[in-house]
Short mmCIF file of C-alpha atoms and ligand atoms in Angstrom, two decimals:
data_model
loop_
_atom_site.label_atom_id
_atom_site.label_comp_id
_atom_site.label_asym_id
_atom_site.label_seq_id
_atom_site.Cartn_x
_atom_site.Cartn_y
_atom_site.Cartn_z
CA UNK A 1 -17.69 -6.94 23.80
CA UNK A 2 -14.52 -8.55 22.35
CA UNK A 3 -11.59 -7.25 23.23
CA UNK A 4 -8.84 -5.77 21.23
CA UNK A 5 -6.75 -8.91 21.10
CA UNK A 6 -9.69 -11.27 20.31
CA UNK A 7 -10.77 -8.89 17.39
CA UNK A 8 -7.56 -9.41 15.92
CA UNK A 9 -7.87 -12.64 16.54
CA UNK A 10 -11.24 -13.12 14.66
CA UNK A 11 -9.67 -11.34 11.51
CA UNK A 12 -6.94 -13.54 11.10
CA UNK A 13 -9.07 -16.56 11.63
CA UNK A 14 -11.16 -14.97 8.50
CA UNK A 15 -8.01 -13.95 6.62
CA UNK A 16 -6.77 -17.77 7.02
CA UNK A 17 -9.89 -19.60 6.34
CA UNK A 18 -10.15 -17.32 3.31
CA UNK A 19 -6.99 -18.43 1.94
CA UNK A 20 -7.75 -21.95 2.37
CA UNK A 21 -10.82 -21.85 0.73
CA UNK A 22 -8.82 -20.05 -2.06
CA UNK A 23 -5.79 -22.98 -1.61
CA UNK A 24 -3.46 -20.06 -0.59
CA UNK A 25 -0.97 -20.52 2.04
CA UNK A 26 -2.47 -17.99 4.66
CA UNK A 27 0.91 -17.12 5.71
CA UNK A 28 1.22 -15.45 2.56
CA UNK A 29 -1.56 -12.84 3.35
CA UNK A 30 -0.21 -9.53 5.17
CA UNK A 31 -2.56 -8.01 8.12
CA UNK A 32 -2.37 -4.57 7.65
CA UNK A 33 -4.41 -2.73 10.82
CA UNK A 34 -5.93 0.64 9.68
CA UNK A 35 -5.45 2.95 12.73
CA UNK A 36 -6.55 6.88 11.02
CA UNK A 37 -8.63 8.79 13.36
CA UNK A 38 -7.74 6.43 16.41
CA UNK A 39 -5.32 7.84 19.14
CA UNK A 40 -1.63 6.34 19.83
CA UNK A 41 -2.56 4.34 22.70
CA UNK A 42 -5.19 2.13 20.54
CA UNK A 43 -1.69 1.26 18.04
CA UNK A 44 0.13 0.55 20.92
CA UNK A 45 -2.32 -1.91 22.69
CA UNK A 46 -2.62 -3.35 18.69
CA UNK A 47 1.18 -3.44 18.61
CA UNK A 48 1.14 -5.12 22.32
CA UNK A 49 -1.55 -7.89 20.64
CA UNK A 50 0.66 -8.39 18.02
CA UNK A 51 0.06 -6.70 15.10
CA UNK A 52 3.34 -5.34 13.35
CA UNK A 53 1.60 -3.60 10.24
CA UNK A 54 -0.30 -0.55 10.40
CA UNK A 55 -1.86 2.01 7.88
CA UNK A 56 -2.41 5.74 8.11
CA UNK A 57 -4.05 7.48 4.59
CA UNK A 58 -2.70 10.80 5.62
CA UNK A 59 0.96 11.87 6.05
CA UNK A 60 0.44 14.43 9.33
CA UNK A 61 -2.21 12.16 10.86
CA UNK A 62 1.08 9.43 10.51
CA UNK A 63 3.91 11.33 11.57
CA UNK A 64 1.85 12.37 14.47
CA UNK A 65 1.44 8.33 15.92
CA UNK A 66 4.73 7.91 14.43
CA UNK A 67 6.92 10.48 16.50
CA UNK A 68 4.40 9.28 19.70
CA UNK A 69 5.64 5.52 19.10
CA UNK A 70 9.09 6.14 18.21
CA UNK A 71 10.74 4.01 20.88
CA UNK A 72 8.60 1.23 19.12
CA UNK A 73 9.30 2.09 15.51
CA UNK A 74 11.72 -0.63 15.10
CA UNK A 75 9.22 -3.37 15.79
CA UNK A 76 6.54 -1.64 13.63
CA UNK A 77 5.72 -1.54 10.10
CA UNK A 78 4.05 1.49 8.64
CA UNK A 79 2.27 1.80 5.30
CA UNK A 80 1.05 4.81 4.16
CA UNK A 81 -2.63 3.45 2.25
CA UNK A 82 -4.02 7.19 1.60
CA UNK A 83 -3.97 9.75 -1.57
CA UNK A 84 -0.38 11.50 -1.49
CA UNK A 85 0.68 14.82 -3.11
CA UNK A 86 4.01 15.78 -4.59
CA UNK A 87 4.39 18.09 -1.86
CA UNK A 88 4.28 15.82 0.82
CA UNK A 89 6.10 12.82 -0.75
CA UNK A 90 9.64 14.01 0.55
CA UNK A 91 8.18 13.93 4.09
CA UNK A 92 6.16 10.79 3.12
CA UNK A 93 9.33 8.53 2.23
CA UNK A 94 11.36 9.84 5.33
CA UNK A 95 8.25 8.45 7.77
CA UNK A 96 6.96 5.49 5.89
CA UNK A 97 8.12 1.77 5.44
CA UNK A 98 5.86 1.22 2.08
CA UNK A 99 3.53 3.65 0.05
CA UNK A 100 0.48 2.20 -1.09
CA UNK A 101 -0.66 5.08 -3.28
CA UNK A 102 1.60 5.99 -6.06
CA UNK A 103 -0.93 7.02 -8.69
CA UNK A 104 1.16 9.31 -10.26
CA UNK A 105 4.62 9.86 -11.80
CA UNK A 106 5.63 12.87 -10.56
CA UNK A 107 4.60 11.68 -7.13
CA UNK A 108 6.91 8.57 -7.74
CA UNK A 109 10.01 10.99 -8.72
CA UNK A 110 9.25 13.46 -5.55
CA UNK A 111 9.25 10.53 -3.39
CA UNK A 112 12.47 8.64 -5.02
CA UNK A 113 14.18 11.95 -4.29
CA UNK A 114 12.84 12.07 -1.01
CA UNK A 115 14.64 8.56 0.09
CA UNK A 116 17.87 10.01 -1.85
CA UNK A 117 17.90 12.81 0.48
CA UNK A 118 16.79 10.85 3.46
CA UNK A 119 19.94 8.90 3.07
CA UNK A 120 22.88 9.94 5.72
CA UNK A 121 25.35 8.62 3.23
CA UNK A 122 23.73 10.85 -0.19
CA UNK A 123 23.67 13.63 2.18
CA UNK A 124 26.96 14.05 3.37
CA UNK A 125 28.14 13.17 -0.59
CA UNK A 126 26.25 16.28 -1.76
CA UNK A 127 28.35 18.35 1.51
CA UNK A 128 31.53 16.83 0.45
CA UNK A 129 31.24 17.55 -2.84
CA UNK A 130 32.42 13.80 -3.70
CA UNK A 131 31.16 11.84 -6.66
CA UNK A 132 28.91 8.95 -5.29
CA UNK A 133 30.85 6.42 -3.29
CA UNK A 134 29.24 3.01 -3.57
CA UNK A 135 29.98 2.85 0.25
CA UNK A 136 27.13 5.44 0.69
CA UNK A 137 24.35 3.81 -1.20
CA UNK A 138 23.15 2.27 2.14
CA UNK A 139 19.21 3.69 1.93
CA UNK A 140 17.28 0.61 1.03
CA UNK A 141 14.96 1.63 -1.86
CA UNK A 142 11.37 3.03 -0.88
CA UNK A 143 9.26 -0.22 -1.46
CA UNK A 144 5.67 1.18 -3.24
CA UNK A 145 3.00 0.10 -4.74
CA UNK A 146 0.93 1.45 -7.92
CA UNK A 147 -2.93 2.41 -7.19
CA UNK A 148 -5.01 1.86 -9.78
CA UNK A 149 -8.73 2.43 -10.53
CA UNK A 150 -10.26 -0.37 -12.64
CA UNK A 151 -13.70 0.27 -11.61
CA UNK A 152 -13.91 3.74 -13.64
CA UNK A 153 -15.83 4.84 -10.25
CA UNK A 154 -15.72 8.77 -10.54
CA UNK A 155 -12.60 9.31 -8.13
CA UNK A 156 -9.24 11.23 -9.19
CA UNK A 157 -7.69 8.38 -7.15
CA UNK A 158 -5.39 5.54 -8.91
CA UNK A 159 -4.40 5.48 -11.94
CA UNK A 160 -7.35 5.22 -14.09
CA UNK A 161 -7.35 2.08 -15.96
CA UNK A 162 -11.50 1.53 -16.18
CA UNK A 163 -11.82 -0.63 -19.12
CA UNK A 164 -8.21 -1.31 -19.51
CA UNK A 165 -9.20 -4.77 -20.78
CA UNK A 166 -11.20 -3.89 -23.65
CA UNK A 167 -9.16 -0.73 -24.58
CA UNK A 168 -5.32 -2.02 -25.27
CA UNK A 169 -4.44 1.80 -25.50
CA UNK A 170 -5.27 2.62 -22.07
CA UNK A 171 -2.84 -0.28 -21.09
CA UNK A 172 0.07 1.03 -22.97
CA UNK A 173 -0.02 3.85 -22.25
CA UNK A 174 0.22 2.86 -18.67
CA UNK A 175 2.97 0.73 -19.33
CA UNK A 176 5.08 3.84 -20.66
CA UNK A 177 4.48 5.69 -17.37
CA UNK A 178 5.23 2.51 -15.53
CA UNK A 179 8.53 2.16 -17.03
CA UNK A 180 9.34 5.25 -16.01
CA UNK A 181 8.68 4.68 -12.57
CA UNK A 182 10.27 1.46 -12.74
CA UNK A 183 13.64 3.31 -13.91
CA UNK A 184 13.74 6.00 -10.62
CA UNK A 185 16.69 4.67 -8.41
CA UNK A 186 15.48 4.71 -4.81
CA UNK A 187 12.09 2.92 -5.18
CA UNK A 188 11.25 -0.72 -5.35
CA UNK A 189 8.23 -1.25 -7.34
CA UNK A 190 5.88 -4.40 -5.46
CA UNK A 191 3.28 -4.52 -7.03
CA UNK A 192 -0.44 -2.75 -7.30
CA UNK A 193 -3.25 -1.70 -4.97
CA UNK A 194 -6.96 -1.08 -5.36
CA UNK A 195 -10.06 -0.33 -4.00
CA UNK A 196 -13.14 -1.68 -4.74
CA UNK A 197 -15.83 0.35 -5.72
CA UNK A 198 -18.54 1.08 -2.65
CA UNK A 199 -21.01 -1.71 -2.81
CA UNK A 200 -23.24 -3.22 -0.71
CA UNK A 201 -22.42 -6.78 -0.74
CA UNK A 202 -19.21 -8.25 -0.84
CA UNK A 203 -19.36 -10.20 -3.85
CA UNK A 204 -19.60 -6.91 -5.58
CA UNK A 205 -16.25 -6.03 -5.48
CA UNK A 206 -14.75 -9.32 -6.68
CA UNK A 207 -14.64 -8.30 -10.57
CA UNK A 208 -12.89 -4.75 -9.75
CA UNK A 209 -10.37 -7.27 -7.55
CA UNK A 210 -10.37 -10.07 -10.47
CA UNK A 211 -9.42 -7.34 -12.72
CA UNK A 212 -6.54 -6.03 -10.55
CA UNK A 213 -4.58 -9.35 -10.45
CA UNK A 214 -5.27 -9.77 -14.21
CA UNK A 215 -3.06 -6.35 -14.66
CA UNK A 216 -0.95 -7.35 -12.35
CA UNK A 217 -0.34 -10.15 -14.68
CA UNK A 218 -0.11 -8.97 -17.77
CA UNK A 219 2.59 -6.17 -16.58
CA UNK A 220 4.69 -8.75 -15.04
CA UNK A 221 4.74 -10.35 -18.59
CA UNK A 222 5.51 -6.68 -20.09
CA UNK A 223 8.23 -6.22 -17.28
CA UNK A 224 9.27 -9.63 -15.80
CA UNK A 225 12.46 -7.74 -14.30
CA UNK A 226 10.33 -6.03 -11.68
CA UNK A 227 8.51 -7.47 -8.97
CA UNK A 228 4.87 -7.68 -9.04
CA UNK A 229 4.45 -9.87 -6.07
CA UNK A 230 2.09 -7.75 -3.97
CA UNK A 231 -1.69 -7.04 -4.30
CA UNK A 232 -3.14 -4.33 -1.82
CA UNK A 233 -6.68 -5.35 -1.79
CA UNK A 234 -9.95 -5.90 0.62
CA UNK A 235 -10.45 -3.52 3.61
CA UNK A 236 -13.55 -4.60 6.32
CA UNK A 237 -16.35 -5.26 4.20
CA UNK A 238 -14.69 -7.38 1.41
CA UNK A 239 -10.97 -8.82 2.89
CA UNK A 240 -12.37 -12.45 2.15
CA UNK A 241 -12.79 -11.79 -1.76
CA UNK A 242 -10.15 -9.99 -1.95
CA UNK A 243 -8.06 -12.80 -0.63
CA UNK A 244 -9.93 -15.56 -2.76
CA UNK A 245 -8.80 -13.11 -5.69
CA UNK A 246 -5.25 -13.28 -4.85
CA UNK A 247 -4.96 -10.54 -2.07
CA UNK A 248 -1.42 -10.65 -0.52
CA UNK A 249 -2.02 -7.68 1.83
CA UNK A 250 -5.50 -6.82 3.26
CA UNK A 251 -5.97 -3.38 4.72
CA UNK A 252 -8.72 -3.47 7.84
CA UNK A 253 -9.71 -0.92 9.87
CA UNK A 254 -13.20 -0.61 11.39
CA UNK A 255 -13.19 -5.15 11.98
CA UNK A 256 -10.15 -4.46 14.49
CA UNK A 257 -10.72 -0.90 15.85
CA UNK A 258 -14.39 -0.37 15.84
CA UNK A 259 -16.15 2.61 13.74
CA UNK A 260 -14.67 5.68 13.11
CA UNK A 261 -16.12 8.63 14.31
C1 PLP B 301 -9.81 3.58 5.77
C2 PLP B 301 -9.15 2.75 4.74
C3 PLP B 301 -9.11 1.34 4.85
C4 PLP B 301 -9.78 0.57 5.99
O1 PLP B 301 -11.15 0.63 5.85
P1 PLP B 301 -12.13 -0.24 6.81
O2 PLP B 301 -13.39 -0.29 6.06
O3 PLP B 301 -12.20 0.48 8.10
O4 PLP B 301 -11.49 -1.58 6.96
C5 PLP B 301 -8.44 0.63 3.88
N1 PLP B 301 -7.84 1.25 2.83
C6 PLP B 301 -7.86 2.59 2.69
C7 PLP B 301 -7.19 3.20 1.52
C8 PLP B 301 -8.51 3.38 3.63
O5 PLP B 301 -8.53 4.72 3.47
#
């Protein structure tokens, strides 16, 4: 049995000899360990291996291993990779470090409200009954990420942009709710994240990753003010393609912790 360590080890071995195949820097490829259903001890003996970034797809499940590693928070990174609702965005942006899963804009303005009023400085403006003093803008903006569904796989998750390539109306009209997004003042559009349609060999989830980056190109050349740096793609089964397809954060679970039960 490998040990905790050399399983992270092994991964990042795969995530850089990926990238070199690909001629990537593999510096340039974020580790994010997926820790849902595993206890607070298993994240801390990650964290003590050195892994900094780790993802939770439900908000309670994360605040849970959250409050229990709070005297480690500052050395962590936490991502929040799972389906979010409106009313759990406000507690969402107070707990996480990125969101993954923005599919949505009302989502997007719950959550840019929720770093607003997560912000010490907004707060005690509203209290005061001051105008906004540019002093109290301290809150960093909420850094997220767009999920989108290319595959047309029957989920209500992502935004659904199945055939976006052949249909130049379902790309607009994404574009109008991404500008929308892009305008709310407390998040920091990064760029997108997917997930591949279940398959049973790897290689079958390279055209729903292809497809991804292509979007992620074309709306940097509809919005070239934003950022559109990121790609959240490739979990266990398919990190490698995701990374040969331009994968700047990989989200792995079961290759580090085991199976879930
Ligand atoms: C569970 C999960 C992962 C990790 O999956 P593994 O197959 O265990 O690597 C990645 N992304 C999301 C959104 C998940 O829910």
């Amino acid at each position: 049995m490998l040990s905790l360590a050399d399983r992270i080890t092994v991964v990042r071995e795969r995530i850089a000899a990926a990238a070199r195949r690909a001629g990537r820097d593999p510096g340039d490829v974020r580790l994010v360990g997926v820790t849902k259903t595993h206890p607070p001890d298993l994240v801390r003996a990650a964290l003590n291996a050195g892994l900094t970034d780790f993802g939770e797809n439900r908000v309670q499940e994360g605040e849970a291993k959250i409050s229990a590693l709070a005297a480690e928070r500052g050395s962590m990174t936490w991502h929040l990779i799972g389906h979010l609702q409106t009313n759990k965005a406000r507690r969402a942006a107070a707990l996480f470090d990125v969101i993954h899963s923005v599919d949505d804009l009302r989502v997007a303005e719950a959550l840019s409200r929720g770093r607003a009023g997560s912000n010490p400085g907004a707060v005690r403006t509203r209290i005061e009954g001051r105008g906004p003093d540019p002093q109290d803008s301290v809150a960093e903006p909420l850094p997220i990420l767009l999920q989108v569904n290319v595959s047309g796989e029957m989920t209500k998750e992502g935004f659904d942009l199945a055939v976006w390539e052949a249909q130049p109306g379902r790309f607009d009209g994404f574009c109008s709710e991404v500008e929308r997004i892009l305008s709310l003042p407390h998040l920091r559009v990064c760029g997108l994240m997917t997930i591949a349609p279940w398959g049973d060999v790897p290689e079958g989830a390279r055209p729903a990753f292809r497809s991804t980056r292509r979007l992620r190109d074309q709306l940097a050349r509809r919005f070239p003010g934003a950022s559109w740096h990121d790609l959240s793609m490739g979990m266990t089964d398919d990190f490698e393609v995701a990374i040969e397809e331009g994968a700047t954060i990989v989200r792995v679970g079961r290759a580090i912790f085991g199976e879930r039960h």
